[in-house]
Amino acid sequence: MATRADDLIDRRRLRRKLTFWRVATLAVAAIALLAASVWLARGDLAGTGTAHIAKIRIEGTITEDDELLERLDEVRKSPSVRGVILSIDSPGGTTAGGEAIFEAVRKLAADKPVVAQVGTLAASAGYMIASAADHIVARQSSIVGSIGVLVQFPDVTGLMDKIGVKLEEVKSSPLKAEPSPFNPTTDEERAMIRSMIMDSYDWFVGLVDERRPMTRAEVIAVADGSVFTGRQALQNKLVDELGGEDQAVGWLETKGVDGDLEVIEWKAKNSSWFMTSEAASAMLGRLVGLPETGVALLKELGGERLFLDGLLSVWQPDRAILSD
């Protein structure tokens, strides 16, 4: 009996030890995971403590992105960054969003050489941001340009008539809250909107005139909303060079940056945290062989543009230019 009791005691002691070490292991793993997430969330990658070339992606629809503005400022302040590559692939977005990023890039360029590398597309506010760099590199088949501003608003008066809905309103003046989708647009309202559009357009043209080696007449000649291939953009002085990242690094070398430095991407803080719901659902969908989530699909189709507010500088053709 004594031997059996001793065995039970030993087993309990062993279980306690195993439980302790299991809890300790889980605690260490949790601390390591937390530390890793904080480190990744900073937007830095391994090696950013050493000299490198920073790469920042500006993709999708342009809005006032506080995280991106903060990241640009962190790159500016980092003593490890010797030069910056802006990787741009955007159809544009809100004019105010483009303006904010333009100003942040100019502030960055005052401290470090900045080159813009255009991927598939740098149009409208996307091109506005590219013009803030000191040098623009584009692919031969990149889509560049679409300099202009627009405001869009629906007219649902016909639908309201069909379903028998009327809108009653009382306002302080005829132009208050106009144009409205619930009233036919008047000539006075169109004149008001056009005046605002042309003022913003003149400001946009002025930015390109200031930043590019072009006369104002040359800028106006291409600022009719037209888009150009990279080769055409080079001829029209909208870009400086054809190529990709190698050419971007080559230009940085002319500014005293060591071309052998590693190019390290400074990622968005929220995109670095791999346990976000969007990242987790996308990963799960891929594991089980399903398509991307509905949110990602909506974004891919340009659905996010439906919710843009204010003046827009965005290229939105009926059909995308594709190459098999």
Short mmCIF file of C-alpha atoms in Angstrom, two decimals:
data_model
loop_
_atom_site.label_atom_id
_atom_site.label_comp_id
_atom_site.label_asym_id
_atom_site.label_seq_id
_atom_site.Cartn_x
_atom_site.Cartn_y
_atom_site.Cartn_z
CA MET A 1 0.00 0.00 0.00
CA ALA A 2 2.82 2.37 0.87
CA THR A 3 4.43 1.80 -2.51
CA ARG A 4 1.15 2.47 -4.31
CA ALA A 5 0.61 5.68 -2.29
CA ASP A 6 4.16 6.81 -3.13
CA ASP A 7 3.45 6.18 -6.79
CA LEU A 8 0.31 8.31 -6.65
CA ILE A 9 2.21 11.11 -4.95
CA ASP A 10 4.98 10.96 -7.55
CA ARG A 11 2.44 11.05 -10.36
CA ARG A 12 0.75 14.09 -8.88
CA ARG A 13 4.10 15.85 -8.51
CA LEU A 14 4.94 15.00 -12.11
CA ARG A 15 1.59 16.33 -13.27
CA ARG A 16 2.14 19.57 -11.36
CA LYS A 17 5.56 19.97 -12.96
CA LEU A 18 4.16 19.25 -16.42
CA THR A 19 1.34 21.73 -15.83
CA PHE A 20 3.83 24.36 -14.65
CA TRP A 21 6.05 23.95 -17.69
CA ARG A 22 3.08 23.92 -20.04
CA VAL A 23 1.81 27.17 -18.56
CA ALA A 24 5.32 28.65 -18.64
CA THR A 25 5.77 27.63 -22.28
CA LEU A 26 2.42 29.16 -23.24
CA ALA A 27 3.30 32.36 -21.36
CA VAL A 28 6.66 32.64 -23.12
CA ALA A 29 4.99 31.98 -26.48
CA ALA A 30 2.34 34.63 -25.76
CA ILE A 31 4.98 37.19 -24.78
CA ALA A 32 7.01 36.39 -27.90
CA LEU A 33 3.90 36.67 -30.08
CA LEU A 34 2.97 40.00 -28.52
CA ALA A 35 6.51 41.33 -28.95
CA ALA A 36 6.56 40.17 -32.57
CA SER A 37 3.20 41.79 -33.30
CA VAL A 38 4.31 45.11 -31.80
CA TRP A 39 7.55 44.95 -33.77
CA LEU A 40 5.74 44.16 -37.01
CA ALA A 41 3.08 46.78 -36.36
CA ARG A 42 5.76 49.46 -36.36
CA GLY A 43 5.98 48.97 -40.10
CA ASP A 44 9.68 48.13 -39.88
CA LEU A 45 11.27 44.95 -41.19
CA ALA A 46 14.43 43.17 -40.11
CA GLY A 47 17.40 45.23 -41.06
CA THR A 48 15.83 48.69 -40.84
CA GLY A 49 18.33 49.49 -38.12
CA THR A 50 21.04 49.41 -40.79
CA ALA A 51 21.39 51.70 -43.78
CA HIS A 52 18.89 50.86 -46.51
CA ILE A 53 16.63 52.22 -49.23
CA ALA A 54 13.03 52.51 -48.05
CA LYS A 55 10.19 51.44 -50.32
CA ILE A 56 6.64 52.63 -49.74
CA ARG A 57 3.71 51.29 -51.74
CA ILE A 58 0.88 53.67 -52.63
CA GLU A 59 -1.84 51.53 -54.15
CA GLY A 60 -5.56 51.59 -54.79
CA THR A 61 -7.93 54.49 -54.32
CA ILE A 62 -6.35 57.59 -52.79
CA THR A 63 -7.94 59.01 -49.63
CA GLU A 64 -6.70 60.99 -46.65
CA ASP A 65 -4.69 58.17 -45.13
CA ASP A 66 -3.36 59.13 -41.69
CA GLU A 67 -1.37 55.91 -41.37
CA LEU A 68 0.42 56.51 -44.70
CA LEU A 69 1.18 60.12 -43.77
CA GLU A 70 2.63 58.95 -40.45
CA ARG A 71 4.71 56.29 -42.21
CA LEU A 72 6.13 58.83 -44.67
CA ASP A 73 7.13 61.02 -41.72
CA GLU A 74 8.75 58.07 -39.93
CA VAL A 75 10.78 57.32 -43.05
CA ARG A 76 11.82 60.96 -43.18
CA LYS A 77 13.03 60.89 -39.59
CA SER A 78 14.77 57.50 -39.78
CA PRO A 79 18.58 57.87 -39.80
CA SER A 80 18.86 54.44 -41.46
CA VAL A 81 17.02 55.48 -44.64
CA ARG A 82 19.34 56.78 -47.36
CA GLY A 83 16.81 57.10 -50.16
CA VAL A 84 13.14 56.41 -50.87
CA ILE A 85 11.25 54.61 -53.64
CA LEU A 86 7.53 55.34 -53.93
CA SER A 87 5.93 52.36 -55.67
CA ILE A 88 2.73 53.81 -57.15
CA ASP A 89 -0.16 51.85 -58.61
CA SER A 90 -3.31 53.93 -58.29
CA PRO A 91 -6.16 55.28 -60.44
CA GLY A 92 -6.45 58.32 -58.16
CA GLY A 93 -9.10 59.22 -55.62
CA THR A 94 -10.04 62.27 -53.64
CA THR A 95 -8.27 65.52 -54.49
CA ALA A 96 -7.80 66.33 -50.80
CA GLY A 97 -6.24 62.92 -50.19
CA GLY A 98 -3.82 63.42 -53.08
CA GLU A 99 -2.94 66.88 -51.81
CA ALA A 100 -2.13 65.62 -48.31
CA ILE A 101 0.15 62.86 -49.60
CA PHE A 102 1.76 65.23 -52.14
CA GLU A 103 2.71 67.60 -49.33
CA ALA A 104 4.06 64.75 -47.19
CA VAL A 105 6.22 63.51 -50.08
CA ARG A 106 7.60 67.00 -50.70
CA LYS A 107 8.48 67.27 -47.01
CA LEU A 108 10.20 63.89 -47.21
CA ALA A 109 12.08 64.89 -50.37
CA ALA A 110 13.51 67.90 -48.57
CA ASP A 111 15.52 65.50 -46.38
CA LYS A 112 16.09 62.42 -48.58
CA PRO A 113 16.14 61.73 -52.34
CA VAL A 114 12.77 60.36 -53.48
CA VAL A 115 12.01 58.55 -56.74
CA ALA A 116 8.56 57.41 -57.91
CA GLN A 117 8.31 54.03 -59.61
CA VAL A 118 5.05 53.66 -61.54
CA GLY A 119 3.63 50.17 -61.87
CA THR A 120 0.48 49.54 -63.89
CA LEU A 121 -1.16 52.88 -63.20
CA ALA A 122 -0.48 56.39 -61.90
CA ALA A 123 -3.45 58.47 -62.93
CA SER A 124 -5.16 61.57 -61.57
CA ALA A 125 -4.32 61.89 -57.85
CA GLY A 126 -1.95 58.95 -58.33
CA TYR A 127 0.04 61.01 -60.83
CA MET A 128 -0.23 64.04 -58.55
CA ILE A 129 1.63 62.06 -55.87
CA ALA A 130 4.20 60.78 -58.39
CA SER A 131 4.93 64.37 -59.44
CA ALA A 132 5.91 65.15 -55.85
CA ALA A 133 8.97 62.89 -56.27
CA ASP A 134 12.20 64.25 -57.73
CA HIS A 135 12.30 61.62 -60.47
CA ILE A 136 9.60 59.43 -62.06
CA VAL A 137 10.25 56.00 -63.56
CA ALA A 138 7.47 54.21 -65.45
CA ARG A 139 7.09 50.99 -67.38
CA GLN A 140 6.72 51.29 -71.13
CA SER A 141 3.16 50.01 -70.82
CA SER A 142 2.25 51.90 -67.63
CA ILE A 143 -0.83 54.12 -67.72
CA VAL A 144 0.03 57.69 -66.75
CA GLY A 145 -1.81 61.00 -66.66
CA SER A 146 -5.53 61.76 -66.45
CA ILE A 147 -4.81 65.19 -65.04
CA GLY A 148 -8.13 66.68 -64.02
CA VAL A 149 -10.88 66.97 -61.41
CA LEU A 150 -14.52 65.88 -61.38
CA VAL A 151 -17.66 65.78 -59.28
CA GLN A 152 -20.30 63.15 -59.89
CA PHE A 153 -23.83 63.01 -58.53
CA PRO A 154 -26.80 60.84 -59.47
CA ASP A 155 -30.23 62.03 -60.66
CA VAL A 156 -32.98 59.82 -59.26
CA THR A 157 -35.89 62.14 -60.07
CA GLY A 158 -37.12 59.81 -62.83
CA LEU A 159 -37.16 56.88 -60.42
CA MET A 160 -38.97 58.95 -57.79
CA ASP A 161 -41.65 59.85 -60.33
CA LYS A 162 -42.15 56.18 -61.22
CA ILE A 163 -42.57 55.01 -57.64
CA GLY A 164 -44.56 58.08 -56.59
CA VAL A 165 -42.14 59.63 -54.11
CA LYS A 166 -41.83 63.39 -53.64
CA LEU A 167 -39.26 65.33 -51.61
CA GLU A 168 -40.31 68.39 -49.62
CA GLU A 169 -37.58 70.73 -48.40
CA VAL A 170 -37.12 74.15 -46.85
CA LYS A 171 -33.70 75.81 -47.16
CA SER A 172 -32.08 79.18 -46.62
CA SER A 173 -31.04 79.77 -50.24
CA PRO A 174 -31.50 78.12 -53.67
CA LEU A 175 -27.93 76.74 -53.82
CA LYS A 176 -27.94 75.20 -50.33
CA ALA A 177 -27.29 71.41 -50.53
CA GLU A 178 -27.23 71.50 -54.31
CA PRO A 179 -26.76 69.71 -56.62
CA SER A 180 -29.08 67.10 -55.15
CA PRO A 181 -30.04 63.72 -56.61
CA PHE A 182 -33.64 64.52 -55.68
CA ASN A 183 -33.98 67.65 -57.85
CA PRO A 184 -33.13 68.34 -61.50
CA THR A 185 -29.87 70.30 -61.67
CA THR A 186 -30.27 73.93 -62.70
CA ASP A 187 -27.88 76.01 -64.81
CA GLU A 188 -26.98 78.06 -61.73
CA GLU A 189 -26.05 74.93 -59.82
CA ARG A 190 -23.94 73.60 -62.70
CA ALA A 191 -22.13 76.96 -62.90
CA MET A 192 -21.36 76.80 -59.16
CA ILE A 193 -19.94 73.30 -59.40
CA ARG A 194 -17.98 74.09 -62.56
CA SER A 195 -16.39 77.13 -60.89
CA MET A 196 -15.23 74.92 -58.04
CA ILE A 197 -13.99 72.24 -60.42
CA MET A 198 -12.02 74.69 -62.56
CA ASP A 199 -10.41 76.26 -59.50
CA SER A 200 -9.17 72.84 -58.35
CA TYR A 201 -8.14 71.98 -61.91
CA ASP A 202 -6.07 75.18 -62.12
CA TRP A 203 -4.41 74.23 -58.83
CA PHE A 204 -3.63 70.72 -60.12
CA VAL A 205 -2.15 72.11 -63.35
CA GLY A 206 -0.05 74.48 -61.25
CA LEU A 207 1.41 71.57 -59.27
CA VAL A 208 2.45 69.76 -62.45
CA ASP A 209 3.79 72.99 -63.93
CA GLU A 210 5.88 73.53 -60.79
CA ARG A 211 7.17 69.97 -60.50
CA ARG A 212 7.77 68.92 -64.10
CA PRO A 213 10.22 70.37 -66.70
CA MET A 214 7.30 71.75 -68.72
CA THR A 215 5.83 75.12 -69.53
CA ARG A 216 2.27 75.80 -68.42
CA ALA A 217 1.16 75.62 -72.03
CA GLU A 218 2.72 72.14 -72.31
CA VAL A 219 0.96 71.02 -69.13
CA ILE A 220 -2.42 72.31 -70.29
CA ALA A 221 -1.95 70.53 -73.62
CA VAL A 222 -1.84 67.15 -71.84
CA ALA A 223 -4.12 68.07 -68.92
CA ASP A 224 -7.35 67.32 -70.76
CA GLY A 225 -7.99 64.10 -68.86
CA SER A 226 -6.02 62.01 -71.36
CA VAL A 227 -4.02 58.99 -70.25
CA PHE A 228 -0.74 57.93 -71.85
CA THR A 229 1.48 54.88 -71.98
CA GLY A 230 4.81 55.16 -70.23
CA ARG A 231 6.51 55.73 -73.59
CA GLN A 232 4.07 58.51 -74.50
CA ALA A 233 4.42 60.01 -71.02
CA LEU A 234 8.19 60.15 -71.48
CA GLN A 235 7.77 62.01 -74.76
CA ASN A 236 5.36 64.44 -73.07
CA LYS A 237 7.76 64.97 -70.12
CA LEU A 238 5.31 63.52 -67.61
CA VAL A 239 7.93 60.94 -66.56
CA ASP A 240 11.72 61.00 -66.64
CA GLU A 241 12.74 57.43 -67.42
CA LEU A 242 11.42 54.05 -68.50
CA GLY A 243 12.09 50.98 -66.38
CA GLY A 244 11.47 49.53 -62.95
CA GLU A 245 13.09 49.31 -59.55
CA ASP A 246 16.61 48.88 -60.95
CA GLN A 247 16.31 52.20 -62.76
CA ALA A 248 14.85 53.81 -59.64
CA VAL A 249 17.85 52.63 -57.60
CA GLY A 250 20.14 53.79 -60.40
CA TRP A 251 18.77 57.32 -60.11
CA LEU A 252 19.23 57.25 -56.33
CA GLU A 253 22.89 56.40 -56.97
CA THR A 254 23.26 59.70 -58.86
CA LYS A 255 22.16 61.39 -55.63
CA GLY A 256 24.89 59.74 -53.58
CA VAL A 257 22.93 56.70 -52.37
CA ASP A 258 24.84 53.41 -52.39
CA GLY A 259 23.16 51.27 -55.03
CA ASP A 260 24.14 48.08 -53.19
CA LEU A 261 21.96 48.94 -50.20
CA GLU A 262 19.04 46.63 -49.59
CA VAL A 263 15.61 47.89 -50.62
CA ILE A 264 13.29 47.31 -47.66
CA GLU A 265 9.55 47.92 -47.80
CA TRP A 266 8.03 49.92 -44.97
CA LYS A 267 4.62 48.31 -44.73
CA ALA A 268 1.40 49.69 -43.36
CA LYS A 269 1.06 49.04 -39.66
CA ASN A 270 -2.31 47.37 -39.93
CA SER A 271 -1.24 45.14 -42.82
CA SER A 272 1.70 43.78 -40.83
CA TRP A 273 -0.53 42.31 -38.12
CA PHE A 274 -1.37 38.90 -39.52
CA MET A 275 -4.27 38.19 -37.13
CA THR A 276 -6.63 40.88 -38.50
CA SER A 277 -10.05 39.59 -39.44
CA GLU A 278 -9.55 40.37 -43.14
CA ALA A 279 -6.18 38.62 -43.27
CA ALA A 280 -7.46 35.63 -41.31
CA SER A 281 -10.57 35.21 -43.44
CA ALA A 282 -8.57 35.54 -46.65
CA MET A 283 -6.07 32.93 -45.43
CA LEU A 284 -8.89 30.58 -44.43
CA GLY A 285 -10.56 31.02 -47.81
CA ARG A 286 -7.35 30.14 -49.63
CA LEU A 287 -6.77 27.07 -47.44
CA VAL A 288 -10.21 25.64 -48.22
CA GLY A 289 -10.02 26.57 -51.91
CA LEU A 290 -12.58 29.39 -51.80
CA PRO A 291 -12.28 32.73 -53.63
CA GLU A 292 -11.26 35.89 -51.78
CA THR A 293 -13.68 37.49 -49.36
CA GLY A 294 -16.49 39.69 -50.56
CA VAL A 295 -14.75 42.78 -49.21
CA ALA A 296 -11.61 42.02 -51.18
CA LEU A 297 -13.67 41.30 -54.29
CA LEU A 298 -15.53 44.59 -53.93
CA LYS A 299 -12.22 46.41 -53.57
CA GLU A 300 -10.79 44.62 -56.62
CA LEU A 301 -13.79 45.74 -58.68
CA GLY A 302 -13.32 49.34 -57.61
CA GLY A 303 -16.37 49.35 -55.37
CA GLU A 304 -14.60 51.45 -52.75
CA ARG A 305 -14.79 54.39 -55.14
CA LEU A 306 -18.56 54.42 -54.70
CA PHE A 307 -18.06 55.83 -51.22
CA LEU A 308 -15.63 58.63 -52.03
CA ASP A 309 -16.81 62.06 -50.98
CA GLY A 310 -15.75 65.52 -52.18
CA LEU A 311 -13.81 66.54 -55.27
CA LEU A 312 -12.34 63.59 -57.12
CA SER A 313 -9.26 63.18 -59.23
CA VAL A 314 -9.68 59.60 -60.39
CA TRP A 315 -9.40 57.69 -63.65
CA GLN A 316 -12.42 55.43 -64.02
CA PRO A 317 -12.73 54.02 -67.54
CA ASP A 318 -15.51 51.67 -68.57
CA ARG A 319 -12.93 49.00 -69.43
CA ALA A 320 -9.46 48.36 -68.08
CA ILE A 321 -6.57 47.90 -70.49
CA LEU A 322 -5.46 44.28 -70.20
CA SER A 323 -2.76 42.18 -71.82
CA ASP A 324 -2.87 38.38 -71.81
#
